[in-house]
Coordinates of C-alpha atoms and ligand atoms in Angstrom, one line a residue:
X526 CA 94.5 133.3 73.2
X527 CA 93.5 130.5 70.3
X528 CA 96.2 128.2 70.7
X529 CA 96.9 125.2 68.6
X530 CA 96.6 122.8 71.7
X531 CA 92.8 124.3 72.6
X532 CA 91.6 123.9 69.3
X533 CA 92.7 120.3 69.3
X534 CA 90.9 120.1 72.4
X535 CA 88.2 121.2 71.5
X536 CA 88.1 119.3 68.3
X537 CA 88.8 116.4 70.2
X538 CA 86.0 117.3 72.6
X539 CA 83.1 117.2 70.1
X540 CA 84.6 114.3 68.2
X541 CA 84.3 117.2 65.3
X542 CA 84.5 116.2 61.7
X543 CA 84.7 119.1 58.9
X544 CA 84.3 116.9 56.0
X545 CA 81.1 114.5 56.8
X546 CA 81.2 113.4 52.9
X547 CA 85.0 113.1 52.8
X548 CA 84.7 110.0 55.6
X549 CA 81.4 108.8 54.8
X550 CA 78.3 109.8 56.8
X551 CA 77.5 109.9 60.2
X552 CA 73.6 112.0 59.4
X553 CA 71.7 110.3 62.3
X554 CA 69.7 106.9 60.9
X555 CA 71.6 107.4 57.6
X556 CA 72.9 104.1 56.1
X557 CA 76.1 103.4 55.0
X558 CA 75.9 101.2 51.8
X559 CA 78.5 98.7 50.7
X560 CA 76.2 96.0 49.9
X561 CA 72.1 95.8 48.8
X562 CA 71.8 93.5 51.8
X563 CA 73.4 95.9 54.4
X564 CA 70.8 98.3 53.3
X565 CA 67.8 97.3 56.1
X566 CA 69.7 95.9 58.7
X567 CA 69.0 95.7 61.7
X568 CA 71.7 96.7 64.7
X569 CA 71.5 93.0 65.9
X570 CA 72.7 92.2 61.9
X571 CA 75.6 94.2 62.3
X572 CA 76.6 92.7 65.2
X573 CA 75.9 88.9 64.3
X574 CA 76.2 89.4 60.6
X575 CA 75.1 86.7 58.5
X576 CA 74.7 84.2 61.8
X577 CA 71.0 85.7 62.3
X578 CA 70.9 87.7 58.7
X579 CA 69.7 85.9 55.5
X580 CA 67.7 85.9 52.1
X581 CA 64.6 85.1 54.3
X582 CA 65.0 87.2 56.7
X583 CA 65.9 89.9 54.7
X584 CA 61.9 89.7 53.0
X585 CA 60.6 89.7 56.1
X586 CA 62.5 92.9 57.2
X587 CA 61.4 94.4 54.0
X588 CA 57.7 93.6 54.6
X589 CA 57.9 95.3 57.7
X590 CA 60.2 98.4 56.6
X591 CA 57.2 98.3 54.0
X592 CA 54.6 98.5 57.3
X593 CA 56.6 101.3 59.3
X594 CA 57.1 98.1 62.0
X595 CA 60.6 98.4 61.3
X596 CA 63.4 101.3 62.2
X597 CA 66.6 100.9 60.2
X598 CA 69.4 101.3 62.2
X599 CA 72.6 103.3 61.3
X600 CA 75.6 101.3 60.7
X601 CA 79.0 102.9 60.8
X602 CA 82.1 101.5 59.2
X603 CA 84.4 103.8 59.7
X604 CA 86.3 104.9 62.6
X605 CA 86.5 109.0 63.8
X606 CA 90.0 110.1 63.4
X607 CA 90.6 113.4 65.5
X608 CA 94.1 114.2 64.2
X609 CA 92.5 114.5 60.5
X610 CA 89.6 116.7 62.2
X611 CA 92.3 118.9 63.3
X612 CA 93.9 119.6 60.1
X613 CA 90.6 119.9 58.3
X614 CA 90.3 122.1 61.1
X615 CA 93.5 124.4 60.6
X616 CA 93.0 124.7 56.8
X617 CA 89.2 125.4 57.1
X618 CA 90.0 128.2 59.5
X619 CA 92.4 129.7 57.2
X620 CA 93.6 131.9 59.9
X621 CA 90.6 133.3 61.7
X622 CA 89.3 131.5 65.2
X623 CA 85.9 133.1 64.7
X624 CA 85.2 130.8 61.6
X625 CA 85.5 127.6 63.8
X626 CA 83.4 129.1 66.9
X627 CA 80.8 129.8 64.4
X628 CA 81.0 126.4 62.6
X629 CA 80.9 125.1 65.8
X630 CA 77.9 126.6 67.0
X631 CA 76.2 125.9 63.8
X632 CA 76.3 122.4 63.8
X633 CA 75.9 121.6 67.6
X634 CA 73.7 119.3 67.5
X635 CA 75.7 117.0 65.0
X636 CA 78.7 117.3 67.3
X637 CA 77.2 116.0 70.4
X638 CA 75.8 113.1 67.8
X639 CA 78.9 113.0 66.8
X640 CA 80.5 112.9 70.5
X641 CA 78.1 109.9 71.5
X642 CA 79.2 108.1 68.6
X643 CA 82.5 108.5 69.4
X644 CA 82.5 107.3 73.1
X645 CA 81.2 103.9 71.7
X646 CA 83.4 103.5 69.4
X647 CA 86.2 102.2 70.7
X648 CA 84.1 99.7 72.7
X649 CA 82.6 98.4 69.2
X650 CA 86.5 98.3 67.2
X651 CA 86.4 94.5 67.6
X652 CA 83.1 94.5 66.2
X653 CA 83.5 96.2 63.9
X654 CA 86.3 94.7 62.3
X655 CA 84.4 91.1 62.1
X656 CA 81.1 92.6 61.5
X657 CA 78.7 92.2 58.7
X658 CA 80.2 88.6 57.7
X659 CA 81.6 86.4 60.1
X660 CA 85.3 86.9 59.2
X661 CA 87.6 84.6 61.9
X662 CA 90.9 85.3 62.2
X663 CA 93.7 83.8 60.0
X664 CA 94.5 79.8 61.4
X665 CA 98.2 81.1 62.5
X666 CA 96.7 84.1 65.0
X667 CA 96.7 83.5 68.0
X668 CA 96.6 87.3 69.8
X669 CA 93.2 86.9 71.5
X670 CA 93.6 83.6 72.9
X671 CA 97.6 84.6 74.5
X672 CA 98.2 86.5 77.6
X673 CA 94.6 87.9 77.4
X674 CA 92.4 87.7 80.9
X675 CA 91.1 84.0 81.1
X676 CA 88.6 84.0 83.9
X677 CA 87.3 80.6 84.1
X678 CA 90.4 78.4 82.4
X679 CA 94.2 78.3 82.2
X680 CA 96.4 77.4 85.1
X681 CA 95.6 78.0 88.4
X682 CA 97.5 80.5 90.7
X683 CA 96.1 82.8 93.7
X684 CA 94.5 86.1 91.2
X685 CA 96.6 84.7 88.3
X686 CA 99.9 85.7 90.0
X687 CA 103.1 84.7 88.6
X688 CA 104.2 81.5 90.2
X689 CA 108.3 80.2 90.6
X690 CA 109.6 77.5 92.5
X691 CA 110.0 79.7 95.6
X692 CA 111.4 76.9 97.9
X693 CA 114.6 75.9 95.3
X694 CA 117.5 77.1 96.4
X695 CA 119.1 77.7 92.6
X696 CA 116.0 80.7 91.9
X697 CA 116.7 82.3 95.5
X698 CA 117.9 85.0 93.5
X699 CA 114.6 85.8 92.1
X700 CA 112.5 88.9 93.9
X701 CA 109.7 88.5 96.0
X702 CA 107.9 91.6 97.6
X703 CA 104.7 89.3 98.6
X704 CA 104.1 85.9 98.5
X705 CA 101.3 83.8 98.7
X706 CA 101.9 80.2 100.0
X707 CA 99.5 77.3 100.2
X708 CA 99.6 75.1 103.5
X709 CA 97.7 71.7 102.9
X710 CA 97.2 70.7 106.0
X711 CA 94.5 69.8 108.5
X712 CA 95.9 66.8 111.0
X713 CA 95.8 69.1 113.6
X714 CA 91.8 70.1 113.5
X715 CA 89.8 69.0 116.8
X716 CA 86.6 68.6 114.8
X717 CA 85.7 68.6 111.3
X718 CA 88.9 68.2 109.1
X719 CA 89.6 69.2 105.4
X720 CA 91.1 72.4 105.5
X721 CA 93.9 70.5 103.4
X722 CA 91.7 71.3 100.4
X723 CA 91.7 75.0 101.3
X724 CA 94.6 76.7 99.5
X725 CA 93.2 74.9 95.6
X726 CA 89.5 76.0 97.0
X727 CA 90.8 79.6 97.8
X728 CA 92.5 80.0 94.7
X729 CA 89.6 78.4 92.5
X730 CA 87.3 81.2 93.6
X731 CA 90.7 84.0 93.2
X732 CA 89.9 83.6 89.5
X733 CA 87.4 87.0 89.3
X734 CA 90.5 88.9 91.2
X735 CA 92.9 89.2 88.4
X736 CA 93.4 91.2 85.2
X737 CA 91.3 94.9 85.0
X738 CA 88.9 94.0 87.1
X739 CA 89.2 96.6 89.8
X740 CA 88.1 97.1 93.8
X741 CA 85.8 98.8 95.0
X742 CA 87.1 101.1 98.0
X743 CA 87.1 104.8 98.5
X744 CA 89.3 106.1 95.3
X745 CA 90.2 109.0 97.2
X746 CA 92.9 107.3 99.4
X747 CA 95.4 105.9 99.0
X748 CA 94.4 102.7 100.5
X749 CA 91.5 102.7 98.1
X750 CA 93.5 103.2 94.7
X751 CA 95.6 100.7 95.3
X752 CA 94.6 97.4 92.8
X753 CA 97.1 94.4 94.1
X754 CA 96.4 92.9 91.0
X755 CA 97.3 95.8 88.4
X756 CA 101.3 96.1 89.0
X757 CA 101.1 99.5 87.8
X758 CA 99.8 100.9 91.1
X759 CA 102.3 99.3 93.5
X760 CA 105.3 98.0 91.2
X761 CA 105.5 95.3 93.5
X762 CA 106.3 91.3 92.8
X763 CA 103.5 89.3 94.1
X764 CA 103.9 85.7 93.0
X765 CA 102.2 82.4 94.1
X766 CA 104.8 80.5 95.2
X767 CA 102.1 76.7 95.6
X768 CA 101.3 74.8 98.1
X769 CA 104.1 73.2 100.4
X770 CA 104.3 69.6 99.9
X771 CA 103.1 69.1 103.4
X772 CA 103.2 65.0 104.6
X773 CA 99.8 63.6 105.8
X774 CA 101.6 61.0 107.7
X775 CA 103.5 63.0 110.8
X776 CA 102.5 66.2 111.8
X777 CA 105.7 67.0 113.1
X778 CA 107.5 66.4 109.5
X779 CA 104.6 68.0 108.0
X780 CA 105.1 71.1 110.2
X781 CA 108.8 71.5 109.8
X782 CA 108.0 71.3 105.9
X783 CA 106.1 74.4 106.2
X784 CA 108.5 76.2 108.3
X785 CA 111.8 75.3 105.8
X786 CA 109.1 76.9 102.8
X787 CA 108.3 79.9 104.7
X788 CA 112.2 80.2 105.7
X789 CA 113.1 79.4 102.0
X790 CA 110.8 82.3 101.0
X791 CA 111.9 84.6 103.1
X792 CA 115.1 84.4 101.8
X793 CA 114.4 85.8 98.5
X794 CA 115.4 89.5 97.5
X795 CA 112.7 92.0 97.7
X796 CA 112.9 95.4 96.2
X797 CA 110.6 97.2 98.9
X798 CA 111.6 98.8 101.8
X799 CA 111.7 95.4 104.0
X800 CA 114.2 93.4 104.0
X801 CA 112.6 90.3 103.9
X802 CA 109.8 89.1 101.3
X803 CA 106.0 89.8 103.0
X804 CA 104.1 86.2 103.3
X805 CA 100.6 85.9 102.9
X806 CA 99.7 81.9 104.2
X807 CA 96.6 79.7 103.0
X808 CA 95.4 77.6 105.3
X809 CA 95.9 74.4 106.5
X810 CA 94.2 74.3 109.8
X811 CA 95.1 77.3 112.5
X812 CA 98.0 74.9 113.7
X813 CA 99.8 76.1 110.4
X814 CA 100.0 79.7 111.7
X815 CA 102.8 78.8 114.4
X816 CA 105.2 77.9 111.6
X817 CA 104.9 81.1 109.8
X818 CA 104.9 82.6 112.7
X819 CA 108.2 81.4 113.3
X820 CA 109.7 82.5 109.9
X821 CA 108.5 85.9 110.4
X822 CA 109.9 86.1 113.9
X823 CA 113.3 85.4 112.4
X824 CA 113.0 88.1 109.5
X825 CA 111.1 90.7 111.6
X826 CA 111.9 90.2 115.3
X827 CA 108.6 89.9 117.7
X828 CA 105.0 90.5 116.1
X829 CA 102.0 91.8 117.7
X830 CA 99.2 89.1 116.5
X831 CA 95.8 90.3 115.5
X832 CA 94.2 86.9 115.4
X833 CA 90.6 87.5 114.5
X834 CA 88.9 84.1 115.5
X835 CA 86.0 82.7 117.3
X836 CA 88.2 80.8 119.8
X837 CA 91.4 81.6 121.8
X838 CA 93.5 79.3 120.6
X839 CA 95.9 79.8 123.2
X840 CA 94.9 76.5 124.9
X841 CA 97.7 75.5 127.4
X842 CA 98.6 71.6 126.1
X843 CA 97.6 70.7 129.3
X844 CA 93.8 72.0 128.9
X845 CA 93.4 70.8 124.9
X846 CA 94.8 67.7 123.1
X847 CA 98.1 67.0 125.6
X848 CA 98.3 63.8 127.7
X849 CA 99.8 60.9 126.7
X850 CA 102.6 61.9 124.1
X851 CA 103.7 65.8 123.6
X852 CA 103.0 65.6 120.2
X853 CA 99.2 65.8 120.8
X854 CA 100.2 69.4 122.6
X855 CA 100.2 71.1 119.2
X856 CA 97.1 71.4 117.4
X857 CA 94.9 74.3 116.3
X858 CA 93.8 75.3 119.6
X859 CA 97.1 75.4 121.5
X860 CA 99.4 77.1 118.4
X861 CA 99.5 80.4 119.8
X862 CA 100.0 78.5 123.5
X863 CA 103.3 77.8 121.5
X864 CA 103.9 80.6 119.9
X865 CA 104.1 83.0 123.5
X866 CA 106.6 80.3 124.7
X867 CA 109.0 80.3 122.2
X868 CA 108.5 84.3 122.6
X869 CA 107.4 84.9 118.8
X870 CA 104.2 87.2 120.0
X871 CA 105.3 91.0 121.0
X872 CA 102.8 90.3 124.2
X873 CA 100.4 93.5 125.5
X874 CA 100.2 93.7 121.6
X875 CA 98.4 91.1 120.4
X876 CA 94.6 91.1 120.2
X877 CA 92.0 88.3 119.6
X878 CA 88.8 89.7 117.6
X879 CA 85.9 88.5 117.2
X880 CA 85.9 85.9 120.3
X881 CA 83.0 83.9 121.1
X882 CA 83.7 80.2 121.7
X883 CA 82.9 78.6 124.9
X884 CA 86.4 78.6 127.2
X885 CA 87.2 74.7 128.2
X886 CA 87.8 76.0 131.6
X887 CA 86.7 79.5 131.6
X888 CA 89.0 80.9 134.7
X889 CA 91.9 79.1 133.8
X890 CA 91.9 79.7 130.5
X891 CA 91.4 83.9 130.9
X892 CA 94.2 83.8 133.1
X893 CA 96.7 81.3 131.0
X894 CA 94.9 83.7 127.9
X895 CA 96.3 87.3 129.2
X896 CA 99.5 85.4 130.3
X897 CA 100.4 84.6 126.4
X898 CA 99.9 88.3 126.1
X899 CA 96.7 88.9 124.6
X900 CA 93.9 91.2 125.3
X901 CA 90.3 90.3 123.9
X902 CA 88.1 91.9 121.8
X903 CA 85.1 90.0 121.8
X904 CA 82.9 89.7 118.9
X905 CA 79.6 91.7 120.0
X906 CA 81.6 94.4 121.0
X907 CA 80.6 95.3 117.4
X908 CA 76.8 95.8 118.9
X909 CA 78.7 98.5 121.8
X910 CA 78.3 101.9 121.6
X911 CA 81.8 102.7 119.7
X912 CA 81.5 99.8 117.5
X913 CA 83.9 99.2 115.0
X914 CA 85.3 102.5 114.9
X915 CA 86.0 101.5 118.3
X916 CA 87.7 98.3 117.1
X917 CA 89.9 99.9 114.8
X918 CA 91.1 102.8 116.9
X919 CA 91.8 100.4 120.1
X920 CA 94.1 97.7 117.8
X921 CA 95.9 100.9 116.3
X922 CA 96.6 102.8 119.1
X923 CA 98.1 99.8 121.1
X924 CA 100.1 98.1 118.7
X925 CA 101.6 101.5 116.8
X926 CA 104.6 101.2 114.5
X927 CA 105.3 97.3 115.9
X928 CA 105.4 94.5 113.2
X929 CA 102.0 93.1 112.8
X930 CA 101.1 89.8 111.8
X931 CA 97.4 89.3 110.7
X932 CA 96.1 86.1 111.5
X933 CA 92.4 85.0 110.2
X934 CA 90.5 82.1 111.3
X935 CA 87.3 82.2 108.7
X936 CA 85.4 80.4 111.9
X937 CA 85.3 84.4 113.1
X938 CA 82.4 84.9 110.3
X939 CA 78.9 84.1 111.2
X940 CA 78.5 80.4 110.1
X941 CA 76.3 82.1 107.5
X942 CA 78.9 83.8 105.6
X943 CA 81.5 80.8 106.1
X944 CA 79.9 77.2 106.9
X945 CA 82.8 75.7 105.3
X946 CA 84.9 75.5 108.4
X947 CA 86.0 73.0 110.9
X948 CA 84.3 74.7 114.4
X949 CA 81.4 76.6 113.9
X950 CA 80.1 79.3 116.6
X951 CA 77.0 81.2 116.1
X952 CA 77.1 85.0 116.5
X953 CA 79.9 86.5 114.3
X954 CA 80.7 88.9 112.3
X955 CA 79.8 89.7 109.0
X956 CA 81.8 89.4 105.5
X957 CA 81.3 93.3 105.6
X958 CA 82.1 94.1 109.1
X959 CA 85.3 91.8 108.9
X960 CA 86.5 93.6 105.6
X961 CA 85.8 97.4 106.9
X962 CA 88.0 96.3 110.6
X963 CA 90.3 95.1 108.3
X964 CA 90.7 98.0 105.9
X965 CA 90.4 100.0 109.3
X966 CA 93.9 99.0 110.1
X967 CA 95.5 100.4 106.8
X968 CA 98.8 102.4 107.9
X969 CA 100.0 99.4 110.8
X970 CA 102.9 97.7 109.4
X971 CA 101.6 94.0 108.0
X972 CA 104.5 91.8 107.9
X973 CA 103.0 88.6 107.5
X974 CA 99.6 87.0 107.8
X975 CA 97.2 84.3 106.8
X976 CA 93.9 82.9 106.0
X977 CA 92.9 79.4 107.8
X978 CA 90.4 76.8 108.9
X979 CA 88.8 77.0 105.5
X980 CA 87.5 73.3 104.7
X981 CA 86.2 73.1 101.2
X982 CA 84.0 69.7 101.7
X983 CA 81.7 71.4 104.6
X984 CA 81.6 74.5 102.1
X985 CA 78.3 75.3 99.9
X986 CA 78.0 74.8 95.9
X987 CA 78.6 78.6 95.9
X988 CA 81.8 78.5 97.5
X989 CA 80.8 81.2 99.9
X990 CA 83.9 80.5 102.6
X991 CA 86.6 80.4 100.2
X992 CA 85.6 83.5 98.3
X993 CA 85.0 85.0 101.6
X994 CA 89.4 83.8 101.9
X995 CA 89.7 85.6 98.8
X996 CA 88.3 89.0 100.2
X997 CA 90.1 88.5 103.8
X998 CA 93.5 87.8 101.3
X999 CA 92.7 91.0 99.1
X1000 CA 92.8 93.1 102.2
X1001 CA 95.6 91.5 103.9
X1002 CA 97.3 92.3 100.3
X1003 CA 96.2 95.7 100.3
X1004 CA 97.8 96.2 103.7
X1005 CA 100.6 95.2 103.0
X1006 CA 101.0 97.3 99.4
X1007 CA 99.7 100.4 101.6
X1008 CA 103.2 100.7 103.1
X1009 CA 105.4 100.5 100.1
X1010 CA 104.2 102.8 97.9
Ligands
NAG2549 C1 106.0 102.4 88.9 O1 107.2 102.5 88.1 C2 107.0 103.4 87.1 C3 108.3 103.4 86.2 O2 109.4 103.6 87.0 C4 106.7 104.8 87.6 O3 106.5 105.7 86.5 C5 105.4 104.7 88.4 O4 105.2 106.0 89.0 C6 105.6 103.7 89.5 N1 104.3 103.5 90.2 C7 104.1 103.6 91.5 C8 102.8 103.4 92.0 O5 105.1 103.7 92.3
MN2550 MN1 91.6 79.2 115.1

């Protein structure tokens, strides 16, 4: 049956005009004349108006119209206006669907001119609203330079989240579903420091993240249409909340800073089905990780650690930096050490991926390794016959339902997808083969995680370790969203 909804569609469909004389012509190559100098103009004229167009170039163009050289383009100033089509449409008609199937099939090929037209349209509306003559907007307007995507200015936050005071008590009312928290710290590196510098790094290369520009993953799951930047597909509230003000002077102040921010944060309301904000830290040296650890064990009760890193880090004290004060126990390679004492890790459920620093003392330290509670993947198990599928399935079938924490040292890439790190080791993984593990996991419940070691001064001019932060945070993100929605 012709139904007044089909016909608009297929009005709609082939952009169809009934009238071309009534809104000006759209006869392929035809001209549309306001002016004598719009008559030969070239598409680039349109676009840049009088900026490349004038009495000079306007001969020339006519001596070589004159020679053929020349193919005038079309110029259209008028926009296609379906809803007019359609009651052309109705009153053309008069009554009888065959009139418009054989109108339509008469004048095919103008329709799918027509159609083409149309598609580009909208992307040329700006254009051609300033075309022909350079017309700027009135001195008061302001609508394309406020709240518009600002790639390469404005004020910095991680992918242009919304950023609050997260650590003042007064705004504790204010919802938090994720947040993402800078640590400045790196006192606690064994070798090459600056990892302070990686939270403004990190979110300096964030900037391409943010507003419409979308992910690429498989748009057929669920995992894959989620965009942790376009609130619309998770109607979550991610907001940057800075970087804790972390001292330089005494570790131990500097640490129990971190751990009051992360508490502070936790604290806030959050509208998902956690009870407790999700917390997404940016390293600060690995030694950062223990405090957030801490917070989270508090919110969420014991978490099975997937620390993807070249190195154990479960040093005992005794084996790495310890001796002649306790305070030289804690450091980046002993944290997790730490972290099994104070009984934070949910132990047979924590994994290290990626492994392949030398041990310090390579018995002791397996044994003292699997006492914390860890089992070891290490990082050319990649090269074994499962592979990463292999990966994946082993992490997911151990650690199950069980609060996860997600804990990424950027040392576990090859040094030649992240050389801006404090302890480099040869043989890792790849930017790739560390994003598909990570988007293997989608479905374990991420509570918490982080992104550390990064050290901006050993970094290249292209910034290739903190953007590689960027993509290990867009996945932690997307793990986290995964569950909520
Ligand atoms: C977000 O909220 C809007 C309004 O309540 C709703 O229509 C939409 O389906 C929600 N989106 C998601 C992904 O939950
Ligand atoms: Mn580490």
């Amino acid at each position: 049956m012709w139904t007044k909804a089909l016909f608009y569609q297929i009005a709609c469909l082939l952009a169809f005009r009934l009238d071309p004389s009534h809104h000006g012509s759209y006869a392929d190559n035809s001209v549309t004349i306001n002016a004598e100098h719009n008559l030969h103009q070239s598409y680039m004229d349109t676009i840049f108006g009088e900026l490349v167009h004038n009495d000079e170039t306007f001969q020339y163009k006519q001596q070589m119209l004159a020679l053929g050289k020349l193919r005038v383009g079309s110029v259209e100033t008028e926009e296609i206006d379906n809803s007019k089509d359609f009651e052309d449409l109705i009153k053309h008609m008069d009554g009888d669907p065959r009139s418009l199937y054989e109108y339509m099939v008469s004048n095919m090929g103008t329709f799918s001119r027509r159609r083409q037209k149309s598609s580009i349209q909208k992307s040329h509306d700006g254009l051609v609203k300033y075309r022909l003559k350079l017309n700027l907007p009135d001195d008061d307007e302001t609508s394309d330079i406020s709240g518009t995507l600002n790639l390469f200015g404005g004020i910095l936050t991680y992918a242009g989240f919304e950023h609050f005071d997260c650590f003042n008590p007064e705004l504790r009312h204010k919802e938090i579903d994720i947040a993402v928290v800078g640590a400045p710290f790196d006192t606690g590196v064994s070798f090459r420091p600056g990892a302070r510098f990686g939270p403004e790094a990190i979110r300096l290369t964030s900037r391409r993240l943010h507003g419409g520009l979308v992910p690429v993953r498989d748009s057929h799951s669920k995992y894959g249409r989620i965009d942790p930047y376009d609130a619309k597909t998770h109607n979550l509230t991610i907001i940057d909340c800075g970087d804790v003000p972390m001292t330089p002077f005494d570790n131990r102040v500097a640490l129990n800073q971190l751990y009051r921010a992360e508490r502070s944060i936790h604290k806030h309301r959050s509208v998902q089905k956690k009870p407790s904000p999700k917390i997404i830290t940016i390293g600060g040296d690995h030694t950062v990780t223990l405090m957030a650890l801490k917070s989270a064990y508090e919110n969420y009760g014991k978490v099975a650690v997937l620390h993807f890193d070249s190195h154990i880090d479960t040093w005992n004290p005794k084996v790495l930096g310890g001796g002649i004060t306790d305070y030289m126990g804690l450091n980046h390679g002993t944290f997790l050490h730490y972290a099994s004492e104070q009984g934070y890790l949910n132990e047979g459920h924590c994994f290290h991926l990626g492994l392949r620093a030398p041990y310090i003392d390579a018995d002791y330290d397996r044994r003292h390794d699997a006492e914390c509670g860890f089992q070891t993947i290490n990082a050319r198990e990649i090269d074994g016959p499962r592979g990463m599928k292999g990966i994946i399935e082993r992490v997911k079938r151990n650690v199950g339902d069980l609060p996860v924490y997600i804990t990424v040292d950027i040392d576990v890439l090859d040094p030649a997808h992240a050389p801006g790190t404090g302890t480099m080791e040869i043989g890792g993984w790849s930017g790739r083969e560390l994003l598909t593990i990570l988007d293997g996991l989608q479905g374990l419940n991420v509570i918490g995680g982080d992104v550390v070691e990064v050290s901006p001064p050993f970094d290249t001019n292209s910034e290739i370790t903190s953007l590689a932060a960027t993509a290990v945070i867009d996945s932690l993100l997307t793990l986290m969203i995964v569950n909520e929605v």
